[in-house]
GROMACS .gro file of C-alpha atoms in nm:
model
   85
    1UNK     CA    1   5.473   3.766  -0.134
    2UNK     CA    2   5.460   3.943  -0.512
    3UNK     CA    3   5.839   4.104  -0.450
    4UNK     CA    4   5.947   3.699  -0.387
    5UNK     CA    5   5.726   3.562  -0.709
    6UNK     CA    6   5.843   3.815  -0.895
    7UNK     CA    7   6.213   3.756  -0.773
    8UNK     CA    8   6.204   3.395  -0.840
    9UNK     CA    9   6.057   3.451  -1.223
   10UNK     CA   10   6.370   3.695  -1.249
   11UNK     CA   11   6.590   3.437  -1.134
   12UNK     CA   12   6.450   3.132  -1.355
   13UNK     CA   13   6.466   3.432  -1.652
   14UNK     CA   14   6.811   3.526  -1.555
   15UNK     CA   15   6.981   3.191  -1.495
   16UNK     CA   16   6.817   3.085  -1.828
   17UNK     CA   17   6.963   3.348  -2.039
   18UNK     CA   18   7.308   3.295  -1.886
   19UNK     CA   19   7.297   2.917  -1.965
   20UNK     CA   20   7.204   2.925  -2.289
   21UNK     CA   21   7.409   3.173  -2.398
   22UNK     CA   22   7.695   3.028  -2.249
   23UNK     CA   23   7.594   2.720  -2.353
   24UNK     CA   24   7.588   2.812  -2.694
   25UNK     CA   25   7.907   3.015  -2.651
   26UNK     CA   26   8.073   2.669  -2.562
   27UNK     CA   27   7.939   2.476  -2.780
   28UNK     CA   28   8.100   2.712  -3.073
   29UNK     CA   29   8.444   2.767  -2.898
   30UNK     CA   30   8.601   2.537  -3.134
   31UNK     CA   31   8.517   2.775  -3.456
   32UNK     CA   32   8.702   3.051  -3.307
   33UNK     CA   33   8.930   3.190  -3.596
   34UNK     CA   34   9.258   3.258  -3.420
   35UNK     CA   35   9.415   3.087  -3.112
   36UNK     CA   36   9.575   3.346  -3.004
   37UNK     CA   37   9.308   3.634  -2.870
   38UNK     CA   38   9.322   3.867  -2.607
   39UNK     CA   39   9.011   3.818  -2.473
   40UNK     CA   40   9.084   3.446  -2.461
   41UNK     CA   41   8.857   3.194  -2.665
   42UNK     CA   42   8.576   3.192  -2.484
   43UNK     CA   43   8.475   3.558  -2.432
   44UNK     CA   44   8.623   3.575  -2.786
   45UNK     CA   45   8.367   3.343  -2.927
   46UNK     CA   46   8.100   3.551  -2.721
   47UNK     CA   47   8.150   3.816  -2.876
   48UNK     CA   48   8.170   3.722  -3.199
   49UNK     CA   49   7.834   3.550  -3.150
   50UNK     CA   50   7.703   3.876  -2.993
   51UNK     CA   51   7.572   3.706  -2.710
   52UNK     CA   52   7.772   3.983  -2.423
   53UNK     CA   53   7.407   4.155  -2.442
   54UNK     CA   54   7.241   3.817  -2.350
   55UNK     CA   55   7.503   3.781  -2.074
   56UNK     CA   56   7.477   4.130  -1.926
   57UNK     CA   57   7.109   4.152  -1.936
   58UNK     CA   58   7.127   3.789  -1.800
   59UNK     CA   59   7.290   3.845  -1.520
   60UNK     CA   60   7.136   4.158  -1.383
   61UNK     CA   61   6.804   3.992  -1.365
   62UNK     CA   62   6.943   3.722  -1.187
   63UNK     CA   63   7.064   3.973  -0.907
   64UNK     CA   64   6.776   4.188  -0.926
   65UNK     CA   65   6.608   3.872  -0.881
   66UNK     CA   66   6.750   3.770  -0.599
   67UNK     CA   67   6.759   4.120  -0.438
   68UNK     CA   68   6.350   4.126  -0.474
   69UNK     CA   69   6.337   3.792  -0.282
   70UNK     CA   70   6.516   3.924  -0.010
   71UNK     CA   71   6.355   4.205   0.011
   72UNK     CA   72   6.035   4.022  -0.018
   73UNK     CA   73   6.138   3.763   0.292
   74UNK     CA   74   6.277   4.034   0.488
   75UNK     CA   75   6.030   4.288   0.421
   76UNK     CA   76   5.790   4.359   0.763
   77UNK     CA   77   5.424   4.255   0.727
   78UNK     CA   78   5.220   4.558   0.705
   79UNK     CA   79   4.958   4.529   0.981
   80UNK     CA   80   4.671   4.711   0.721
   81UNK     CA   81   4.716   4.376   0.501
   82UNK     CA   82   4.726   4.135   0.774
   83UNK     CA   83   4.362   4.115   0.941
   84UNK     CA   84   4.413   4.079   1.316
   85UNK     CA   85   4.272   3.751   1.434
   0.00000   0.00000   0.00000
């Protein structure tokens, strides 16, 4: 049960992080400085807002999140923790 509470507060922390920052990342797309990028605008406008670290971090708790609450729903019930009747 902690390895799926802890997995869902990863999740809510990584899906948060992600939003926001792309959120933000959207919401300043239009004072991009050149049309033309490589990157295109939006990853452009990411960067220049420094928010890649956001987005990286991000999105590795939101798999590590979701990796613990498998683990934690899949995981076998020890029989030392789990009084017998």
């Amino acid at each position: 049960m902690k390895k799926i509470i802890a997995g869902i507060g990863f999740e809510l922390t990584g899906v948060l992080m992600v939003m926001f920052s792309s959120l933000t990342a959207s919401i300043s797309i239009e004072n991009t400085a050149e049309w033309n990028t490589q990157l295109g605008r939006y990853w452009q406008t990411v960067i220049n807002l420094g928010l890649l670290p956001v987005l990286i971090i991000g999105a590795v708790l939101l798999i590590t999140g979701i990796l613990f609450s498998l683990w934690g729903v899949f995981e076998k019930p020890d029989s030392d923790t789990h009084p017998s009747k």
